[in-house]
């Protein structure tokens, strides 16, 4: 059974948002069309408290995109984004949510970032997404959404590690950096993931 995971398609990552991913509005019609091809559609939602330690504003003298060590792990510092209950954290207006059966929120612990829909970045706590998918009989996971080089990539990597056949739908995602996009694809391919185009599903 195939599931489509819609990763973090939220206002703050869209044009005009605080952490806008270049050209990402192009994915919206694609992810809306794709949903009809899946028996199960699930979304993730980046959902940070206002004092989240991934925000550059929480660290005196640091700026956006600096890298620090946070609780023993490398952490990129981001602009404020996807703060719980704010418009920036809402799903994109143009995203069709009718068929989304469950929403997995992540990034709620201020002390640790959480790119993957399955685990925080330290793999300390699970969201139970893997158990949810297995409980639904899912064997194949297709990832789309934002951003390709962070949350989509980390979700796909964990999906592979959890034993799901994993497909990264290249044209249904956009990256923060083009180098990051290439690195993500290469790494997923090396781990047994597949990189596909939406046309192969829509045909
Ligand atoms: C994301 C950076 C920080 C993402 C979330 O959804 O890719 N990136 N928080
Ligand atoms: Zn975030």
mmCIF file of C-alpha atoms in Angstrom, residues 20 34 52 63 65 68 80 85 88 102-103 114 159 167-168 189:
data_model
loop_
_atom_site.group_PDB
_atom_site.id
_atom_site.type_symbol
_atom_site.label_atom_id
_atom_site.label_comp_id
_atom_site.label_asym_id
_atom_site.label_seq_id
_atom_site.Cartn_x
_atom_site.Cartn_y
_atom_site.Cartn_z
ATOM 1 C CA UNK A 20 10.468 31.070 1.790
ATOM 2 C CA UNK A 34 -1.022 13.494 -6.916
ATOM 3 C CA UNK A 52 12.605 27.418 19.716
ATOM 4 C CA UNK A 63 22.605 35.422 12.551
ATOM 5 C CA UNK A 65 22.088 30.493 8.541
ATOM 6 C CA UNK A 68 26.020 26.297 16.132
ATOM 7 C CA UNK A 80 11.559 32.573 13.093
ATOM 8 C CA UNK A 85 -0.893 29.112 16.172
ATOM 9 C CA UNK A 88 2.874 31.270 9.041
ATOM 10 C CA UNK A 102 -3.618 12.656 9.776
ATOM 11 C CA UNK A 103 -1.294 15.529 10.586
ATOM 12 C CA UNK A 114 12.985 18.033 14.076
ATOM 13 C CA UNK A 159 11.429 6.152 5.924
ATOM 14 C CA UNK A 167 10.226 7.536 -3.369
ATOM 15 C CA UNK A 168 11.349 11.160 -3.510
ATOM 16 C CA UNK A 189 19.825 6.943 -4.029
#
